[in-house]
Coordinates of C-alpha atoms in Angstrom, one line a residue:
Chain A
M944 CA 23.0 -81.6 44.1
A945 CA 26.5 -80.6 42.7
E946 CA 28.3 -77.9 44.4
K947 CA 31.0 -75.5 43.3
K948 CA 33.2 -73.0 45.1
A949 CA 32.5 -69.3 44.5
G950 CA 35.2 -67.9 42.3
A951 CA 36.8 -64.5 42.8
F952 CA 33.9 -62.7 44.4
D953 CA 34.1 -63.6 48.0
I954 CA 33.7 -60.4 50.0
R955 CA 36.3 -61.6 52.6
V956 CA 38.9 -61.7 49.9
V957 CA 38.0 -58.2 48.7
I958 CA 38.2 -56.9 52.3
A959 CA 41.5 -58.6 52.8
A960 CA 42.8 -57.1 49.6
L961 CA 41.9 -53.5 50.5
I962 CA 43.1 -53.7 54.1
G963 CA 46.3 -55.7 53.0
L964 CA 47.1 -53.0 50.5
Y965 CA 46.7 -50.3 53.2
G966 CA 48.9 -52.4 55.4
V967 CA 51.7 -52.4 52.8
I968 CA 51.5 -48.7 52.2
L969 CA 51.4 -47.8 55.9
T970 CA 54.2 -50.3 56.9
V971 CA 56.5 -48.8 54.2
L972 CA 55.6 -45.3 55.4
G973 CA 56.3 -46.4 58.9
I974 CA 59.7 -47.7 58.1
V975 CA 60.8 -44.5 56.5
E976 CA 58.9 -42.3 59.0
K977 CA 60.6 -39.0 60.1
Q978 CA 61.0 -38.4 63.9
A979 CA 58.7 -35.3 63.7
E980 CA 55.8 -37.5 62.5
I981 CA 56.4 -40.0 65.3
D982 CA 56.5 -37.2 67.9
K983 CA 53.1 -35.9 66.5
A984 CA 51.5 -39.2 67.3
A985 CA 52.7 -39.1 71.0
G986 CA 55.8 -41.1 70.3
I987 CA 54.1 -44.1 68.6
N988 CA 55.1 -45.0 65.1
I989 CA 51.4 -45.5 64.3
N990 CA 51.9 -46.0 60.6
L991 CA 54.3 -48.9 61.2
W992 CA 52.2 -50.6 63.9
G993 CA 48.9 -49.9 62.2
G994 CA 50.3 -51.2 59.0
I995 CA 51.6 -54.4 60.5
A996 CA 48.2 -55.0 62.3
M997 CA 46.4 -54.6 59.0
L998 CA 48.7 -57.1 57.3
V999 CA 47.9 -59.6 60.0
F1000 CA 44.2 -58.9 59.8
A1001 CA 44.3 -59.4 56.0
A1002 CA 46.2 -62.6 56.3
L1003 CA 43.6 -63.9 58.8
F1004 CA 40.8 -63.0 56.5
V1005 CA 42.4 -64.8 53.5
L1006 CA 42.9 -67.8 55.8
W1007 CA 39.3 -67.8 56.8
A1008 CA 38.2 -67.6 53.2
R1009 CA 40.5 -70.5 52.3
L1010 CA 39.4 -72.7 55.2
R1011 CA 35.7 -72.1 54.8
P1012 CA 35.1 -71.3 51.1
I1013 CA 31.6 -70.2 50.0
V1014 CA 29.8 -73.1 48.5
V1015 CA 27.3 -72.4 45.8
P1016 CA 24.8 -75.1 45.0
V1017 CA 24.7 -75.7 41.2
E1018 CA 21.3 -76.1 39.7
E1019 CA 21.2 -78.6 37.0
Chain B
M747 CA 29.7 -20.8 52.5
L748 CA 32.5 -22.1 54.8
P749 CA 35.8 -20.3 55.1
L750 CA 38.3 -21.5 52.5
D751 CA 41.0 -21.7 55.1
S752 CA 39.5 -23.5 58.1
V753 CA 41.3 -24.3 61.4
L754 CA 40.3 -27.9 60.6
R755 CA 42.1 -28.0 57.2
L756 CA 44.0 -31.2 57.3
D757 CA 47.5 -31.4 55.9
A758 CA 46.8 -34.2 53.3
T759 CA 49.6 -35.2 51.0
A760 CA 49.9 -37.4 47.9
V761 CA 50.0 -40.6 49.9
D762 CA 46.7 -39.7 51.7
Y763 CA 45.0 -39.1 48.4
V764 CA 46.3 -42.5 47.1
I765 CA 44.7 -44.2 50.1
I766 CA 41.4 -42.3 49.6
A767 CA 41.4 -43.1 45.8
T768 CA 42.2 -46.8 46.4
Y769 CA 39.0 -47.0 48.5
F770 CA 36.9 -45.6 45.8
V771 CA 38.3 -48.0 43.2
F772 CA 37.3 -50.9 45.5
V773 CA 33.8 -49.4 46.1
L774 CA 33.1 -49.2 42.4
G775 CA 34.8 -52.6 41.8
I776 CA 32.3 -54.2 44.3
G777 CA 29.4 -52.6 42.4
Y778 CA 30.7 -54.1 39.1
L779 CA 31.3 -57.5 40.6
A780 CA 27.9 -57.5 42.3
K781 CA 26.2 -56.7 39.0
R782 CA 27.0 -60.2 37.7
A783 CA 24.8 -61.7 40.4
V784 CA 21.7 -59.5 39.5
S785 CA 19.4 -61.3 37.1
N786 CA 16.0 -60.4 38.5
S787 CA 14.3 -57.8 40.7
L788 CA 14.6 -59.9 43.9
D789 CA 18.4 -60.0 43.3
F790 CA 18.4 -56.3 42.9
F791 CA 16.2 -55.3 45.8
L792 CA 16.9 -58.1 48.3
S793 CA 20.1 -59.6 47.1
G794 CA 18.1 -62.7 46.1
R795 CA 17.7 -63.5 49.8
S796 CA 21.1 -65.2 49.8
L797 CA 23.6 -63.5 52.0
P798 CA 25.3 -65.1 55.1
A799 CA 24.4 -63.7 58.5
W800 CA 27.7 -62.2 59.4
V801 CA 27.6 -60.1 56.2
T802 CA 24.1 -58.8 56.8
G803 CA 24.8 -58.4 60.5
L804 CA 27.7 -56.0 59.8
A805 CA 25.8 -54.2 57.1
F806 CA 22.9 -53.9 59.6
I807 CA 25.1 -51.7 61.9
S808 CA 27.1 -50.1 59.1
A809 CA 23.9 -48.7 57.5
N810 CA 23.4 -46.8 60.8
L811 CA 27.0 -45.9 61.3
G812 CA 26.7 -42.8 59.1
A813 CA 28.0 -39.3 59.4
I814 CA 25.5 -38.2 62.1
E815 CA 26.3 -41.2 64.2
I816 CA 30.1 -40.9 64.1
M817 CA 30.4 -37.1 64.3
G818 CA 27.4 -36.7 66.6
M819 CA 28.4 -39.4 69.1
S820 CA 32.0 -38.2 69.4
A821 CA 30.6 -34.7 69.9
N822 CA 28.4 -36.0 72.7
G823 CA 31.4 -37.8 74.1
A824 CA 33.3 -34.6 74.2
Q825 CA 30.4 -32.7 75.8
Y826 CA 28.9 -35.3 78.2
G827 CA 31.4 -38.1 78.4
M828 CA 30.4 -41.7 79.3
P829 CA 26.6 -41.2 79.5
T830 CA 26.7 -41.1 75.7
V831 CA 27.0 -44.9 75.7
H832 CA 23.3 -45.0 76.5
Y833 CA 22.7 -44.4 72.8
F834 CA 24.4 -47.7 72.2
W835 CA 23.8 -49.9 75.2
I836 CA 20.3 -48.8 76.1
G837 CA 19.2 -47.1 72.8
A838 CA 20.2 -49.8 70.4
I839 CA 21.1 -53.3 71.7
P840 CA 17.8 -54.3 73.4
A841 CA 15.8 -53.2 70.3
M842 CA 18.1 -55.1 68.0
L843 CA 17.8 -58.2 70.0
F844 CA 14.0 -57.8 70.2
L845 CA 13.9 -57.5 66.4
G846 CA 15.9 -60.7 65.9
V847 CA 14.1 -62.8 68.5
V848 CA 10.5 -61.6 68.4
M849 CA 9.8 -59.7 65.2
M850 CA 12.0 -61.1 62.5
P851 CA 10.0 -64.4 62.2
F852 CA 7.0 -62.4 61.0
Y853 CA 9.0 -60.2 58.6
Y854 CA 11.0 -63.0 57.1
G855 CA 8.5 -65.8 57.5
S856 CA 5.7 -63.9 55.7
K857 CA 8.0 -63.4 52.7
V858 CA 7.1 -59.8 52.4
R859 CA 9.6 -57.7 50.4
S860 CA 9.5 -54.6 52.5
V861 CA 8.2 -53.2 55.8
P862 CA 5.3 -51.3 54.1
E863 CA 4.3 -54.6 52.4
F864 CA 3.9 -56.2 55.8
M865 CA 1.6 -53.2 56.6
L866 CA -0.4 -53.9 53.5
R867 CA -1.0 -57.6 54.4
R868 CA -1.8 -56.9 58.0
F869 CA -3.9 -53.7 57.7
G870 CA -4.7 -53.2 54.0
K871 CA -4.2 -50.3 51.6
P872 CA -4.7 -47.0 53.6
A873 CA -2.1 -48.0 56.2
H874 CA 0.2 -49.2 53.5
L875 CA 0.0 -46.0 51.5
V876 CA 0.6 -43.8 54.6
N877 CA 3.6 -45.9 55.6
A878 CA 5.1 -46.3 52.1
I879 CA 4.8 -42.6 51.1
S880 CA 6.2 -41.2 54.4
F881 CA 9.1 -43.7 54.3
A882 CA 10.0 -42.9 50.7
V883 CA 9.9 -39.1 51.2
A884 CA 11.9 -39.4 54.5
Q885 CA 14.6 -41.5 52.9
V886 CA 15.2 -39.3 49.9
L887 CA 15.4 -36.2 52.1
I888 CA 17.8 -37.8 54.6
A889 CA 19.9 -39.0 51.7
G890 CA 20.2 -35.4 50.7
V891 CA 21.2 -34.4 54.2
N892 CA 23.9 -37.1 54.3
L893 CA 25.2 -35.9 50.9
F894 CA 25.4 -32.3 52.1
L895 CA 27.2 -33.3 55.3
L896 CA 29.7 -35.3 53.3
A897 CA 30.3 -32.3 51.0
T898 CA 30.8 -30.0 54.0
I899 CA 33.4 -32.3 55.5
V900 CA 35.3 -32.6 52.3
N901 CA 35.1 -28.8 51.9
V902 CA 36.5 -28.2 55.4
L903 CA 39.1 -30.9 55.4
L904 CA 40.4 -30.8 51.9
G905 CA 39.2 -27.5 50.5
W906 CA 37.1 -28.8 47.6
P907 CA 34.1 -26.7 46.6
I908 CA 30.8 -28.1 48.0
W909 CA 29.1 -28.7 44.7
V910 CA 32.1 -30.7 43.3
S911 CA 32.0 -33.1 46.2
V912 CA 28.2 -33.3 46.2
I913 CA 28.1 -34.4 42.6
A914 CA 31.2 -36.7 42.9
A915 CA 29.8 -38.5 45.8
A916 CA 26.3 -38.8 44.2
V917 CA 27.8 -40.2 41.0
I918 CA 29.9 -42.8 42.9
V919 CA 26.9 -44.0 45.1
L920 CA 24.6 -44.0 42.1
S921 CA 27.0 -46.1 40.0
Y922 CA 27.4 -48.9 42.4
I923 CA 23.8 -49.1 43.5
T924 CA 22.4 -49.1 39.9
L925 CA 24.9 -51.7 39.0
G926 CA 24.7 -54.1 41.9
G927 CA 21.6 -53.1 43.8
L928 CA 21.3 -54.1 47.4
S929 CA 24.2 -56.6 47.2
A930 CA 26.5 -53.8 46.2
A931 CA 25.2 -51.6 49.0
I932 CA 25.6 -54.3 51.6
Y933 CA 29.0 -55.5 50.5
N934 CA 30.2 -51.9 50.6
E935 CA 28.7 -51.5 54.0
V936 CA 30.7 -54.5 55.3
L937 CA 33.9 -53.1 53.7
Q938 CA 33.1 -49.7 55.2
F939 CA 32.8 -51.2 58.6
F940 CA 36.4 -52.5 58.5
V941 CA 37.7 -49.3 57.1
I942 CA 36.0 -47.3 59.9
V943 CA 37.5 -49.5 62.5
A944 CA 40.9 -49.4 60.9
A945 CA 40.6 -45.6 60.9
L946 CA 39.3 -45.0 64.4
L947 CA 41.1 -47.7 66.4
P948 CA 44.6 -46.3 65.8
L949 CA 43.3 -42.8 66.6
T950 CA 41.9 -44.0 69.9
I951 CA 45.1 -45.8 70.8
V952 CA 47.4 -42.8 69.9
G953 CA 45.0 -40.5 71.8
L954 CA 44.9 -42.6 74.9
H955 CA 48.7 -42.8 74.8
K956 CA 48.8 -39.0 74.4
V957 CA 46.8 -38.3 77.6
G958 CA 48.7 -40.9 79.6
G959 CA 46.7 -44.1 79.2
Y960 CA 43.2 -44.8 80.6
Q961 CA 44.2 -43.5 84.1
G962 CA 45.5 -40.3 82.5
L963 CA 42.2 -39.8 80.7
I964 CA 40.2 -40.4 84.0
D965 CA 42.4 -37.8 85.8
K966 CA 42.1 -35.2 83.0
V967 CA 38.4 -35.6 82.5
T968 CA 37.8 -35.4 86.3
A969 CA 39.7 -32.1 86.3
S970 CA 37.8 -30.7 83.4
K971 CA 34.5 -28.9 83.4
G972 CA 31.7 -31.3 84.1
G973 CA 33.9 -33.3 86.4
A974 CA 33.9 -37.0 87.4
E975 CA 30.2 -37.3 86.5
Q976 CA 31.4 -37.7 82.9
L977 CA 33.1 -41.0 83.7
S978 CA 30.0 -43.0 84.7
A979 CA 27.1 -43.8 82.4
W980 CA 24.4 -43.6 85.0
P981 CA 22.3 -41.6 85.9
G982 CA 23.2 -39.3 83.0
N983 CA 21.3 -36.2 84.1
D984 CA 23.1 -33.8 81.7
L985 CA 22.2 -36.0 78.7
S986 CA 18.6 -36.5 79.5
G987 CA 18.0 -33.0 80.6
F988 CA 16.3 -34.1 83.9
N989 CA 17.6 -32.7 87.2
N990 CA 16.3 -35.6 89.2
S991 CA 18.4 -38.7 88.9
F992 CA 15.5 -41.0 89.3
L993 CA 13.5 -39.3 86.5
S994 CA 16.6 -39.3 84.4
V995 CA 17.0 -43.1 84.7
I996 CA 13.3 -43.5 83.9
G997 CA 13.5 -41.2 80.9
L998 CA 16.6 -43.0 79.5
V999 CA 15.1 -46.4 80.0
F1000 CA 11.6 -45.7 78.7
G1001 CA 12.2 -42.8 76.4
L1002 CA 15.4 -43.6 74.7
G1003 CA 15.6 -47.4 75.5
F1004 CA 12.0 -48.2 74.7
V1005 CA 9.9 -46.0 72.4
L1006 CA 12.6 -44.2 70.5
S1007 CA 15.0 -47.1 69.9
F1008 CA 12.4 -49.8 69.4
G1009 CA 10.6 -47.5 66.9
Y1010 CA 13.8 -46.9 65.0
W1011 CA 15.5 -50.4 65.0
T1012 CA 12.4 -52.6 64.5
T1013 CA 10.3 -50.8 61.9
N1014 CA 12.9 -48.8 59.9
F1015 CA 13.1 -50.6 56.5
V1016 CA 16.6 -49.3 56.0
E1017 CA 17.7 -51.7 58.8
V1018 CA 15.1 -54.5 58.3
Q1019 CA 16.0 -54.7 54.6
R1020 CA 19.5 -55.9 55.5
A1021 CA 18.1 -58.8 57.5
M1022 CA 15.6 -59.6 54.8
A1023 CA 18.5 -60.1 52.4
S1024 CA 19.9 -63.0 54.4
K1025 CA 19.7 -66.6 53.2
N1026 CA 17.2 -68.2 55.5
M1027 CA 15.1 -67.6 58.6
S1028 CA 17.9 -68.5 61.0
A1029 CA 20.3 -66.1 59.3
A1030 CA 17.7 -63.4 59.2
R1031 CA 17.1 -63.6 63.0
R1032 CA 20.8 -63.7 63.6
T1033 CA 21.4 -60.6 61.5
P1034 CA 20.6 -57.9 64.2
I1035 CA 21.9 -60.2 67.0
I1036 CA 25.3 -60.6 65.4
G1037 CA 25.3 -56.9 64.7
S1038 CA 24.7 -56.2 68.4
F1039 CA 28.2 -57.5 69.3
P1040 CA 30.3 -55.0 67.3
K1041 CA 27.6 -52.4 68.1
M1042 CA 28.3 -52.6 71.9
F1043 CA 32.0 -51.9 71.3
I1044 CA 31.7 -49.0 68.9
P1045 CA 31.4 -46.5 71.8
F1046 CA 35.0 -47.2 72.6
I1047 CA 36.3 -46.0 69.3
V1048 CA 33.8 -43.1 68.9
I1049 CA 33.0 -41.7 72.4
I1050 CA 36.4 -42.2 73.9
P1051 CA 38.2 -40.2 71.1
G1052 CA 35.6 -37.5 71.7
M1053 CA 36.4 -37.4 75.4
I1054 CA 40.1 -37.4 74.6
A1055 CA 39.7 -34.5 72.2
A1056 CA 38.0 -32.5 74.9
V1057 CA 41.0 -32.7 77.2
A1058 CA 43.9 -33.0 74.7
V1059 CA 43.0 -30.5 72.0
P1060 CA 43.7 -26.9 73.4
E1061 CA 41.0 -25.2 71.3
L1062 CA 38.3 -27.7 72.3
Q1063 CA 39.5 -27.6 75.9
Q1064 CA 39.0 -23.8 76.0
F1065 CA 35.6 -24.1 74.3
K1066 CA 34.5 -26.6 76.9
Q1067 CA 35.9 -24.6 79.8
A1068 CA 33.9 -21.5 78.6
G1069 CA 30.7 -23.6 78.8
G1070 CA 30.4 -24.4 75.1
T1071 CA 30.6 -20.9 73.7
G1072 CA 33.1 -18.8 71.8
G1073 CA 36.1 -19.8 69.8
N1074 CA 36.0 -21.2 66.3
V1075 CA 35.5 -24.9 67.0
T1076 CA 32.6 -26.8 68.4
Y1077 CA 32.0 -30.3 69.9
N1078 CA 31.1 -31.5 66.4
D1079 CA 34.8 -31.0 65.4
A1080 CA 36.1 -33.2 68.2
L1081 CA 37.1 -36.1 65.9
L1082 CA 38.5 -33.9 63.2
L1083 CA 40.6 -31.9 65.6
L1084 CA 42.1 -35.1 67.1
M1085 CA 42.9 -36.4 63.7
R1086 CA 44.6 -33.1 62.8
D1087 CA 46.7 -33.1 65.9
L1088 CA 47.7 -36.7 66.2
L1089 CA 47.8 -38.6 62.9
P1090 CA 50.8 -38.6 60.6
N1091 CA 50.3 -38.7 56.8
G1092 CA 49.2 -42.2 55.8
M1093 CA 47.1 -42.9 58.8
L1094 CA 45.5 -39.5 58.3
G1095 CA 44.5 -40.5 54.7
L1096 CA 42.9 -43.6 56.2
A1097 CA 41.0 -41.7 58.8
I1098 CA 39.6 -39.3 56.1
T1099 CA 38.7 -42.4 54.1
G1100 CA 36.9 -43.8 57.1
L1101 CA 34.8 -40.7 57.4
L1102 CA 34.0 -40.4 53.7
A1103 CA 33.1 -44.1 53.7
S1104 CA 30.6 -43.7 56.6
F1105 CA 29.0 -40.6 55.0
M1106 CA 28.5 -42.4 51.6
A1107 CA 27.3 -45.6 53.1
G1108 CA 24.6 -43.7 55.0
M1109 CA 23.4 -42.2 51.8
A1110 CA 23.6 -45.5 49.9
A1111 CA 21.5 -47.2 52.6
N1112 CA 18.8 -44.5 52.2
L1113 CA 18.8 -44.9 48.4
S1114 CA 18.7 -48.7 48.3
S1115 CA 15.7 -48.8 50.6
F1116 CA 14.0 -45.9 48.8
N1117 CA 14.2 -47.6 45.5
T1118 CA 12.7 -50.9 46.9
V1119 CA 9.8 -49.2 48.5
T1120 CA 9.1 -46.9 45.6
T1121 CA 9.3 -49.7 43.1
Y1122 CA 7.5 -52.6 44.9
D1123 CA 5.2 -50.6 47.2
L1124 CA 4.2 -47.6 45.1
I1125 CA 4.8 -48.2 41.4
E1126 CA 4.0 -51.9 41.2
R1127 CA 1.1 -51.8 43.6
Y1128 CA -0.7 -48.7 42.5
F1129 CA 0.5 -47.4 39.1
V1130 CA 1.9 -50.0 36.7
K1131 CA 0.7 -53.4 37.7
D1132 CA 1.4 -56.9 36.4
R1133 CA 4.4 -56.2 34.2
S1134 CA 7.3 -58.5 33.7
D1135 CA 9.9 -58.8 36.4
D1136 CA 12.4 -57.4 34.0
F1137 CA 10.4 -54.2 33.8
Y1138 CA 10.5 -53.7 37.6
L1139 CA 14.2 -54.3 37.6
R1140 CA 14.7 -51.6 35.1
T1141 CA 12.3 -49.4 36.9
G1142 CA 14.3 -49.9 40.1
R1143 CA 17.4 -48.7 38.4
W1144 CA 15.7 -45.6 37.1
V1145 CA 14.1 -44.9 40.5
T1146 CA 17.6 -44.9 42.0
V1147 CA 18.7 -42.3 39.4
A1148 CA 15.7 -40.2 40.2
G1149 CA 16.2 -40.6 44.0
T1150 CA 19.8 -39.4 43.6
V1151 CA 18.8 -36.4 41.6
I1152 CA 16.2 -35.4 44.2
A1153 CA 18.9 -36.0 46.9
I1154 CA 21.2 -33.5 45.1
G1155 CA 18.4 -31.1 45.1
T1156 CA 17.8 -31.6 48.8
A1157 CA 21.5 -31.1 49.5
A1158 CA 21.2 -27.8 47.7
I1159 CA 18.3 -26.7 49.8
A1160 CA 20.1 -27.9 53.0
S1161 CA 23.1 -25.8 52.1
G1162 CA 20.9 -22.7 52.3
Y1163 CA 18.7 -23.7 55.3
S1164 CA 20.7 -25.9 57.6
N1165 CA 18.3 -25.4 60.5
L1166 CA 15.4 -26.7 58.4
M1167 CA 17.2 -29.9 57.9
D1168 CA 17.8 -30.4 61.6
Y1169 CA 14.1 -30.0 62.1
L1170 CA 13.2 -32.4 59.4
Q1171 CA 15.4 -35.0 60.8
Q1172 CA 14.1 -34.7 64.3
L1173 CA 10.6 -34.8 62.8
F1174 CA 11.3 -38.1 61.0
S1175 CA 12.6 -39.7 64.1
F1176 CA 9.1 -39.1 65.6
F1177 CA 7.4 -41.1 62.9
N1178 CA 9.0 -44.3 64.2
A1179 CA 7.3 -44.4 67.6
P1180 CA 3.7 -44.7 66.4
L1181 CA 4.8 -47.1 63.7
F1182 CA 6.3 -49.4 66.3
A1183 CA 3.0 -49.1 68.4
T1184 CA 0.9 -50.2 65.4
F1185 CA 3.3 -53.0 64.5
I1186 CA 3.6 -54.5 67.9
L1187 CA -0.2 -54.3 68.5
G1188 CA -0.9 -55.8 65.1
M1189 CA 1.5 -58.6 65.6
F1190 CA 0.1 -59.7 68.9
W1191 CA -3.5 -58.8 68.9
K1192 CA -5.6 -60.5 66.2
R1193 CA -8.6 -58.3 66.8
M1194 CA -6.9 -55.2 65.7
T1195 CA -8.7 -54.1 62.5
A1196 CA -7.5 -52.5 59.2
A1197 CA -9.2 -49.2 60.1
A1198 CA -7.4 -49.2 63.5
G1199 CA -4.1 -49.7 61.6
W1200 CA -4.2 -46.4 59.6
I1201 CA -6.2 -44.3 62.1
G1202 CA -3.9 -45.2 64.9
L1203 CA -0.8 -44.5 62.8
V1204 CA -2.2 -41.1 61.7
S1205 CA -3.2 -40.0 65.1
G1206 CA 0.0 -41.2 66.7
T1207 CA 2.1 -39.3 64.1
T1208 CA -0.1 -36.2 64.6
T1209 CA 0.5 -36.3 68.3
A1210 CA 4.3 -36.5 67.8
V1211 CA 4.2 -33.5 65.4
L1212 CA 2.0 -31.6 67.9
V1213 CA 4.4 -32.2 70.8
F1214 CA 7.3 -31.2 68.5
I1215 CA 5.6 -27.9 67.5
L1216 CA 4.7 -27.2 71.2
S1217 CA 8.3 -27.7 72.3
E1218 CA 9.7 -25.6 69.4
T1219 CA 7.4 -22.7 70.2
G1220 CA 8.2 -22.9 73.9
V1221 CA 4.8 -23.9 75.2
I1222 CA 6.3 -27.0 76.9
N1223 CA 9.9 -26.5 78.0
L1224 CA 12.1 -29.6 78.2
P1225 CA 15.9 -29.3 77.9
G1226 CA 18.2 -31.8 76.4
Q1227 CA 16.6 -34.9 74.9
G1228 CA 13.6 -34.5 77.1
A1229 CA 11.3 -33.2 74.3
S1230 CA 11.9 -36.1 71.9
F1231 CA 11.4 -38.6 74.8
V1232 CA 8.1 -37.1 75.6
G1233 CA 7.0 -36.7 72.0
A1234 CA 7.8 -40.3 71.1
G1235 CA 6.2 -41.5 74.4
A1236 CA 3.0 -39.6 73.8
A1237 CA 2.8 -40.7 70.2
F1238 CA 3.2 -44.3 71.3
V1239 CA 0.4 -44.1 73.9
V1240 CA -2.0 -42.3 71.7
D1241 CA -1.5 -44.7 68.9
I1242 CA -2.2 -47.7 71.2
L1243 CA -5.3 -46.1 72.7
V1244 CA -6.8 -45.0 69.4
S1245 CA -6.1 -48.4 67.8
V1246 CA -7.8 -50.3 70.6
V1247 CA -10.9 -48.0 70.6
V1248 CA -11.2 -48.1 66.8
S1249 CA -10.8 -51.9 66.8
K1250 CA -13.7 -52.3 69.2
V1251 CA -16.1 -50.6 66.8
T1252 CA -14.9 -52.0 63.4
R1253 CA -14.8 -55.5 62.0
A1254 CA -11.6 -57.6 62.3
K1255 CA -10.0 -59.4 59.4
E1256 CA -10.7 -63.0 58.8
E1257 CA -8.4 -65.2 60.9
S1258 CA -7.3 -67.2 57.8
E1259 CA -5.9 -64.0 56.3
L1260 CA -3.7 -63.4 59.3
V1261 CA -1.7 -66.6 59.4
G1262 CA 2.0 -65.7 59.4
L1263 CA 1.3 -62.1 60.4
V1264 CA -0.2 -62.5 63.9
Y1265 CA 1.5 -64.4 66.7
S1266 CA -1.4 -66.4 68.0
L1267 CA -2.5 -67.5 64.5
T1268 CA 0.9 -68.6 63.2
P1269 CA 1.9 -72.2 63.8
K1270 CA 5.1 -72.7 65.6
E1271 CA 6.9 -74.3 62.7
Q1272 CA 6.3 -71.2 60.6
R1273 CA 7.7 -68.9 63.3
T1274 CA 10.9 -70.9 63.9
E1275 CA 13.5 -72.0 61.6
A1276 CA 14.2 -75.5 60.3
A1277 CA 18.0 -75.5 60.8
G1278 CA 19.4 -75.7 57.3
E1279 CA 22.9 -76.3 56.1
G1280 CA 25.3 -74.0 57.9
D1281 CA 22.9 -73.3 60.8
H1282 CA 24.1 -75.9 63.2
G1283 CA 26.1 -75.4 66.3
W1284 CA 25.1 -73.7 69.5
Y1285 CA 26.7 -70.4 68.4
R1286 CA 24.2 -70.2 65.6
K1287 CA 21.1 -70.3 67.8
P1288 CA 19.4 -66.9 67.7
V1289 CA 17.9 -66.9 71.2
L1290 CA 21.1 -68.1 72.9
L1291 CA 23.2 -65.6 71.0
A1292 CA 20.7 -62.8 72.0
G1293 CA 21.0 -64.0 75.6
I1294 CA 24.8 -63.8 75.5
S1295 CA 24.6 -60.3 73.9
L1296 CA 22.2 -59.1 76.6
G1297 CA 24.5 -60.5 79.4
M1298 CA 27.5 -58.7 77.9
V1299 CA 25.6 -55.4 77.8
I1300 CA 24.6 -55.7 81.4
V1301 CA 28.2 -56.4 82.4
L1302 CA 29.4 -53.3 80.4
N1303 CA 26.7 -51.2 82.1
I1304 CA 28.0 -52.4 85.5
V1305 CA 31.7 -51.9 84.7
F1306 CA 31.2 -48.4 83.2
G1307 CA 28.1 -47.5 85.2

């Protein structure tokens, strides 16, 4: 039986895209964060750290999808 | 109507709205992408039985991680503290493992398409009708409750009128389910799971830092009203409503841990449907077992923030000190207050997105199981038989539309009579206990007859309703969760007794008809999985995984006991 790799629609890639996008937005916000906002969050720049963590998570999910792609059996 | 200017109004800015909007673009995109995979009714209703176990496993817990769960459990955390973990560690995990190890072989192996269909094959039409109708009605009403709660939150947080958010949310959910069917619902549930974690984990970390770390939380909670008892899970007297510690433990283990939770997790088609969508028997059995691992850690991002809110948010602190009265906040606002006080814009938008995601996924789960049962179990079985598969696929889409319209109606009713909806929901939770009794007896006792199936179910449910009415009218007086423990327990016992008695005087089904449905008549090969491609490796063995999960829960109970 022939096999092919699933194309664009692998839910892992979709999850990585959304979380990665959030990561970018939050990291940028974190870099330009005002001190007042940092004080609000008990002194943690949560946008920056949260954003970075999400970027790492997204990268790991993409890696997982790359290393173990979905294999779809092709019916002939 | 809620006040236009609430203390809970969050200071959302453009960037927060961008984050919320991005999520909805993805949600609809998933619906569109999933549509390409739908070519027949099995694709639409059961995702063509093709999904991997980690996807269905996450969807399994996400379908339950709705509004009531997140808001309710953080509220309980603020009020009772650590004993709330029982809803997860005692009230969910054992039942989920039992479903995967013991019951799933019958559900998946018999190739039924829904839980009521199992009822039909085991007990015949009367039991099937009772089960299918009560399930469909319950789901569409609960979908309405979820919709209303979502609209209320949007109204309080962002100031949108209730009817605008009701219709907007209904249209979004309707679009992706009619397009992609169960696959769209399940994929969105998986996405929602990660968004919720991404929203609540930072909140928990910032909150813990705010109160001075874990030790700071312990000190502050010990000093607050309710004291150090809130820091250990057992015996949980406040939660169960029993004064006696021994009775409290018994009540929690048997009431919450056995009848209520087994009834909910093992017979509720909303949950079981997720497992039925997986690609083979092994994956189906692993679905609830894999789900149990994240499930046991959810308390840390739901209950802990609730406890933090109760000691770190001044309004809530006063409310708690006053014994839970006065002021203009309640325990239900715990999570929202913490978000308001601690999160900067950006993270705030993500937190709102997480809440909206959980409310919508709850409703989507109700609708995607409602359309399956209505189409397969009611329309195809009793009204329009033997039509082409294409006909039932189209019917399923229209049933979803109809279900959504009814849910909007229910939401409208709920906005006028909020107490009524509380009662309804409590009432539905009672239906599960007798259902579980009938299932478990039917799966393990081949003598149980068709008549016993429906008579047991009806008498068990009647008992539950009776206990409910008695406790509402004050004839029996049990505080806390006591009434629902007793109601569910009584329903369970009555169902078993009536079923046994009726079985003795009626004729059993032929043994040949029960193969695959009853334990003793099902050959071992049919109950266990032939390991297919992608099922190898010790970490993919259902029973071993379940053992590891159980061990971890026991350790958690000891550490936080």
